[in-house]
XYZ file of C-alpha atoms in Angstrom:
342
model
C 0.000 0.000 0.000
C 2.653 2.275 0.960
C 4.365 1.887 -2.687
C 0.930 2.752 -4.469
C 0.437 5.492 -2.324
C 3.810 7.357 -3.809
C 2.949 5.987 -6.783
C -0.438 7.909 -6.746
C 1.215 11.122 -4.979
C 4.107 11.135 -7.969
C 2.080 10.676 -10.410
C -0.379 13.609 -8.864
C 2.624 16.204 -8.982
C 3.975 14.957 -12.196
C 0.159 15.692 -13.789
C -0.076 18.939 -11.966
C 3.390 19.710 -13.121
C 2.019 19.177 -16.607
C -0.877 21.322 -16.176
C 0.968 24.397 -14.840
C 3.654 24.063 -17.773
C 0.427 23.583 -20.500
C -0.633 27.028 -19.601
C 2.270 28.431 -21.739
C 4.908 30.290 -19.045
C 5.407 32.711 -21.353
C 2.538 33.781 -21.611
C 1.395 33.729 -18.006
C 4.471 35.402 -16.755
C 3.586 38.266 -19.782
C 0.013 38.850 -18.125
C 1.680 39.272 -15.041
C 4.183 41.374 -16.059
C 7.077 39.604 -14.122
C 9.103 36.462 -13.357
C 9.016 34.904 -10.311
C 12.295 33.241 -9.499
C 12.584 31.030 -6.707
C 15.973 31.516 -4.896
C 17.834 30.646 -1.815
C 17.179 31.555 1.414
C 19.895 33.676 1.206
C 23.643 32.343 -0.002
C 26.051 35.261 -0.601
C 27.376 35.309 -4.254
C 24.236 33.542 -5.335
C 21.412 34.702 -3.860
C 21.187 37.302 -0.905
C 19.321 39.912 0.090
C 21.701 43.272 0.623
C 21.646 45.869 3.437
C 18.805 47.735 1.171
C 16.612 44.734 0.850
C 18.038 43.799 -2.728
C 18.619 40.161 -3.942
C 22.221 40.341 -5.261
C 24.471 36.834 -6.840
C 25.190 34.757 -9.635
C 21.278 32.611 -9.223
C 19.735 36.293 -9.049
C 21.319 37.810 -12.092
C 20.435 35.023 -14.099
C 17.104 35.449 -13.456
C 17.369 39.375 -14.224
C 18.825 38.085 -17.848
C 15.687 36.657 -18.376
C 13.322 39.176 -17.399
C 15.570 41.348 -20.055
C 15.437 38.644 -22.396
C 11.462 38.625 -22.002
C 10.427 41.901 -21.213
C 13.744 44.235 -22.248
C 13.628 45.195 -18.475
C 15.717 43.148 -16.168
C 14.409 44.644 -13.186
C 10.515 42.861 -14.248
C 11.243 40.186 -11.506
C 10.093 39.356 -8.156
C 12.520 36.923 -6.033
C 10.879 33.998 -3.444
C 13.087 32.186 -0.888
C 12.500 28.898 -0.848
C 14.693 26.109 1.758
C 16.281 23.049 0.182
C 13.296 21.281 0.983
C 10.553 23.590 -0.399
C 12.336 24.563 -3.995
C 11.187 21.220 -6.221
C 7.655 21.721 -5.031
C 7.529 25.457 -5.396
C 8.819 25.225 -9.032
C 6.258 22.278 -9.717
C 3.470 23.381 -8.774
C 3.821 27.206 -10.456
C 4.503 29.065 -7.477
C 7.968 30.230 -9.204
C 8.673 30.708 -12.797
C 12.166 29.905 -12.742
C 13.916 27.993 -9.816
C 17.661 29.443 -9.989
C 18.564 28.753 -6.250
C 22.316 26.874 -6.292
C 20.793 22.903 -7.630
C 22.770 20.658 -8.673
C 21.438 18.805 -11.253
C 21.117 14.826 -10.919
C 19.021 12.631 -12.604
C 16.568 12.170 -10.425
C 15.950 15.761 -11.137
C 15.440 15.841 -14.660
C 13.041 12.781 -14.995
C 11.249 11.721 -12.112
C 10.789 15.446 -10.762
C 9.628 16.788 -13.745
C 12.146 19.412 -14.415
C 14.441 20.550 -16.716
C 18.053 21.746 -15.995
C 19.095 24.407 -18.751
C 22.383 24.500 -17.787
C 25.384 24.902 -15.717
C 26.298 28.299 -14.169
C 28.433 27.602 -12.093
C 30.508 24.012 -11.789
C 31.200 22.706 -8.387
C 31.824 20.132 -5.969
C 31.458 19.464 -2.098
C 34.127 20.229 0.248
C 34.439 20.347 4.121
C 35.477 22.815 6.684
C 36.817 23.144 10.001
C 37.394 25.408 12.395
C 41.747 25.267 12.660
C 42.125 26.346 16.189
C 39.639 23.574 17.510
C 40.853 20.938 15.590
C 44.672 21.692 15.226
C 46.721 19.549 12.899
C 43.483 18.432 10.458
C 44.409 19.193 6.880
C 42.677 16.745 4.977
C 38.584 15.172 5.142
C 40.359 11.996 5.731
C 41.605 12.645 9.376
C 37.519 13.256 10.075
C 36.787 9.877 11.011
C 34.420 10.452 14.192
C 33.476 14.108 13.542
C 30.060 15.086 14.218
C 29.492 17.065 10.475
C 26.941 19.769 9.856
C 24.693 19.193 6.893
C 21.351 20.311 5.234
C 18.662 18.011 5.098
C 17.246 17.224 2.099
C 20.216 17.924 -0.306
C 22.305 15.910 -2.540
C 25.002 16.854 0.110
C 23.732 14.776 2.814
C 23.551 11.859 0.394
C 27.181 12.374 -0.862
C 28.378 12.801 2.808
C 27.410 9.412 3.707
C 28.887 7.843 0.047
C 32.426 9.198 1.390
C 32.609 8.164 4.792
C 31.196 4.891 3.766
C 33.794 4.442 1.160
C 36.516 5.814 3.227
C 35.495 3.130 6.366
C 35.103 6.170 8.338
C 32.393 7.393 11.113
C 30.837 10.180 11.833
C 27.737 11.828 13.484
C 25.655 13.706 11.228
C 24.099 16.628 12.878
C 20.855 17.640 10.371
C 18.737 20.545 10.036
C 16.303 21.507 7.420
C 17.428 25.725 6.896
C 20.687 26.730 5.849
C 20.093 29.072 8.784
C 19.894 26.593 11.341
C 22.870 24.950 10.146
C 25.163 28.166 10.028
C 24.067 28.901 13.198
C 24.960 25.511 14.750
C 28.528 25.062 13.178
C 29.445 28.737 14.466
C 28.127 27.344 18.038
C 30.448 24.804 17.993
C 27.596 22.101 17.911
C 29.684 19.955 15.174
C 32.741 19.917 13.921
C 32.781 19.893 10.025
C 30.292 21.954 8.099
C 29.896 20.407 4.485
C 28.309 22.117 1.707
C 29.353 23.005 -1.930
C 32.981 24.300 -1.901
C 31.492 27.688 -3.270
C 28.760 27.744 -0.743
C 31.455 27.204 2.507
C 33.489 30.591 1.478
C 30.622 32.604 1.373
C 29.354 31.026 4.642
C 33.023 31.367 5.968
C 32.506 35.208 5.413
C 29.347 35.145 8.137
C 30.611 33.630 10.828
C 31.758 35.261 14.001
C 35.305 34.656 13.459
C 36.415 34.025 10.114
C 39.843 33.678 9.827
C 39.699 30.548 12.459
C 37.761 28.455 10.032
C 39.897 26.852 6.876
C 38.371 24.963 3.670
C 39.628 21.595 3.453
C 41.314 20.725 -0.186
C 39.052 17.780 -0.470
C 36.832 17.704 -3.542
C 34.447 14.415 -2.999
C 31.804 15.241 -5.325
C 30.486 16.597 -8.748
C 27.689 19.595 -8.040
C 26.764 21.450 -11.743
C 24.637 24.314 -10.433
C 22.262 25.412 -12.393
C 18.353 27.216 -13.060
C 15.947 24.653 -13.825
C 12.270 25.288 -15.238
C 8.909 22.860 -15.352
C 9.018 19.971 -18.015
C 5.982 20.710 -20.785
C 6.717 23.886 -21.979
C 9.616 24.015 -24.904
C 9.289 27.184 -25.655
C 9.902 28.400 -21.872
C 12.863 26.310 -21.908
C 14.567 27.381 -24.739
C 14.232 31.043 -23.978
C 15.764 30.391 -20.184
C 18.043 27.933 -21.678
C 19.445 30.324 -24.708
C 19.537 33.133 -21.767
C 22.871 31.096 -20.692
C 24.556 30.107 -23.643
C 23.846 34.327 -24.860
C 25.957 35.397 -21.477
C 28.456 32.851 -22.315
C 28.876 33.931 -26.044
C 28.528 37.668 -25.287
C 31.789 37.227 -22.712
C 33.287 34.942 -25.688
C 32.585 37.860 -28.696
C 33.925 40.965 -26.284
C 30.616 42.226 -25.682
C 29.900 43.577 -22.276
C 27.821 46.054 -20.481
C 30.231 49.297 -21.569
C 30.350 48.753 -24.853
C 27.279 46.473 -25.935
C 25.792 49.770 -27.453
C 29.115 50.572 -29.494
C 29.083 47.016 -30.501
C 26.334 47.511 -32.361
C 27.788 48.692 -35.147
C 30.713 46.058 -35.481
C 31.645 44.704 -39.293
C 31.993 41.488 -37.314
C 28.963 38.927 -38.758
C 29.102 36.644 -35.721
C 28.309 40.035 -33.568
C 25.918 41.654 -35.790
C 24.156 38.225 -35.474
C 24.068 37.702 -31.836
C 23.278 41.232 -30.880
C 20.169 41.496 -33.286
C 21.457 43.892 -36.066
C 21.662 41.265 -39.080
C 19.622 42.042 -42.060
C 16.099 39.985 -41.675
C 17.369 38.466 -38.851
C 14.599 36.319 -36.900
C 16.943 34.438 -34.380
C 14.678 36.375 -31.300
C 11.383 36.462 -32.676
C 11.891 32.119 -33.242
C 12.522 32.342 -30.170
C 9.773 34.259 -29.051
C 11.404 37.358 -28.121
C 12.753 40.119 -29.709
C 15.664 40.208 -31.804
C 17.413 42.749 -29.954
C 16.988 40.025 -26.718
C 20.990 39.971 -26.077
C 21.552 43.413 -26.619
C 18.846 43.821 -23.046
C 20.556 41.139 -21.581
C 23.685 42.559 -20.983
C 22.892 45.671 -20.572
C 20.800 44.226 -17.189
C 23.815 41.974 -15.990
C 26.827 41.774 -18.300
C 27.992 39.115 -19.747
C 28.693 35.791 -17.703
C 32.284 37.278 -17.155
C 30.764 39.962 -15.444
C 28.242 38.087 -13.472
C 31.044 36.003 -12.211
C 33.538 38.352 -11.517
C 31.243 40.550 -9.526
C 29.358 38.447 -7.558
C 31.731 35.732 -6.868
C 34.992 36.344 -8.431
C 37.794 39.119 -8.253
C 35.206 41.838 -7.464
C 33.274 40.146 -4.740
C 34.005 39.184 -1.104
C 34.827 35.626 -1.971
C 37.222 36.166 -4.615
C 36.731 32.706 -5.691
C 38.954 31.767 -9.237
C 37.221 31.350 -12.463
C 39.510 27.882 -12.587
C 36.758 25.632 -14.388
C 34.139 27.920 -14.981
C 36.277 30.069 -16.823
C 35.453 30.014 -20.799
C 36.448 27.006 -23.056
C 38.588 29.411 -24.763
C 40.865 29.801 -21.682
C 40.762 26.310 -20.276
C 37.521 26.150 -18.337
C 34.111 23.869 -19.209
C 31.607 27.183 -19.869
C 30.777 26.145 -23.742
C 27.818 27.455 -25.654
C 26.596 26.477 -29.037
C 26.538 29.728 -31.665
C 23.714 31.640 -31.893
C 22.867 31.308 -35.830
């Protein structure tokens, strides 16, 4: 009984899911006149409210490159907070238009969820950290055996937590809570003695706690964590406008064209520009796509291009001043690829 009883729930959400995507997003986010974007409770360089009440980050941005995309306004978007637990349902059942909250996208994600992932902003992996002056001498997740480890509950974390210490025949007491609040707030109490969390995620955390420079980031890498926005399954045309929202901030970086000189590039002999930024004769590229053609041109001018949405909200300009390493462009080494826009 208890396995027909998911069935019937899964099934439920999965029709519902269908429903709310049949409606045409597009549309419905056009009547309302913005897009709701389901983010984090509040991760800095991702998603974060500021002093002045404004969400700032990589997951937040992204969604502001759609609202340009869509409306030619990037500020024609409204921003819900949503716990690990809560995102999957809120983007199922229509309560956001967009879930760009720091996901890593797994399988289980993609099909049996109902979602589709459109890309990957920003590659990562899990990592560890400690606090150096209480555990003096640790340098590596493999002197952890017996640590009582901070983690978020319902997160592909927790699961990849227990796949290392199981592999590594080591123990350890896992110390769970559901917010990311809750678990900040019992690591910097001392209640555990590892906090684990994407590698990205544990610097900006580092830069919240009471004493900062006692806590160090182990060099351990133990998992695989592409982050990225995902939509609703149903609704191709949605997808592909979210979806060619990424690979246009990746090309824009890869062409030169950023938020200084987007309107000078305009006017470039270059064909490849001319075509991405809307100004080739006849061009239809955006209205295919069921924007206009001038789509790119709005979505840098609202965030930059993705070298500019790193760089200033987790790069070189930010408080993290976390290293492009693999998300930097194909072009110089990293894994950030995007088919042409043609």
């Amino acid at each position: 009984m208890k396995h027909i009883a998911i069935g019937i729930l899964g099934a439920a959400a999965l029709g519902f899911t269908a429903s709310a995507a049949s409606a045409g997003t597009l549309d419905t986010v056009k009547q309302k006149g913005f897009i709701q974007c389901g983010v984090s409770t509040g991760l800095a360089g991702f998603s974060a409210p500021d002093d002045k009440g404004e969400w700032q980050g990589i997951d937040a941005d992204f969604c502001r490159a759609v609202a340009a995309a869509v409306f030619g306004d990037g500020t024609k978007v409204k921003f819900t907070p949503l716990s690990a637990k809560e995102r999957f349902t809120a983007l199922q059942s229509g309560e956001v238009d967009i879930l760009s909250r720091n996901t890593t996208w797994t399988i289980n994600r993609d099909t049996a969820l109902g979602l589709n992932f459109v890309g990957t902003t920003y590659y990562d992996g899990q990592g560890f950290m400690i606090n150096a002056k209480k555990l003096p001498g640790v340098n590596s997740a493999l002197q952890l055996s017996g640590a009582a480890v901070c983690v978020q509950s319902g997160t592909t974390t927790e699961l990849n937590l227990a796949d290392y210490f199981k592999s590594n025949k080591m123990e350890y007491n896992p110390v769970v809570f559901e917010k990311l609040e809750e678990v900040n707030a019992a690591y910097d109490a001392g209640r555990c003695d590892v906090y684990t969390t994407d590698q990205s995620g544990l610097y900006g955390i580092r830069l919240t706690l009471g004493s900062p420079a006692d806590h160090v980031v182990l060099p351990e890498i133990i998992s695989k964590e592409p982050l990225g926005p995902a939509v609703r399954q149903g609704d191709d045309q949605w997808y592909h406008i979210v979806k060619w929202t990424y690979f246009a901030l990746l090309d824009a970086e890869e062409l030169g064209i950023t938020k200084a000189n987007v309107d000078e590039m305009k006017n470039s002999d270059n064909p490849e520009i001319k075509r991405v930024l809307g100004m080739e004769a006849d061009t239809k590229i955006g209205t295919d796509l069921g924007v206009s053609n001038d789509w790119v041109v709005n979505i840098v001018k609202a965030v930059g291009n993705y070298g500019e949405m790193f760089e200033r909200n987790v790069g070189s300009g930010s408080p993290l001043k976390i290293a492009r390493g693999i998300n930097a462009l194909w072009t110089k080494g990293g894994l950030q690829y995007a088919p042409p826009i043609r």
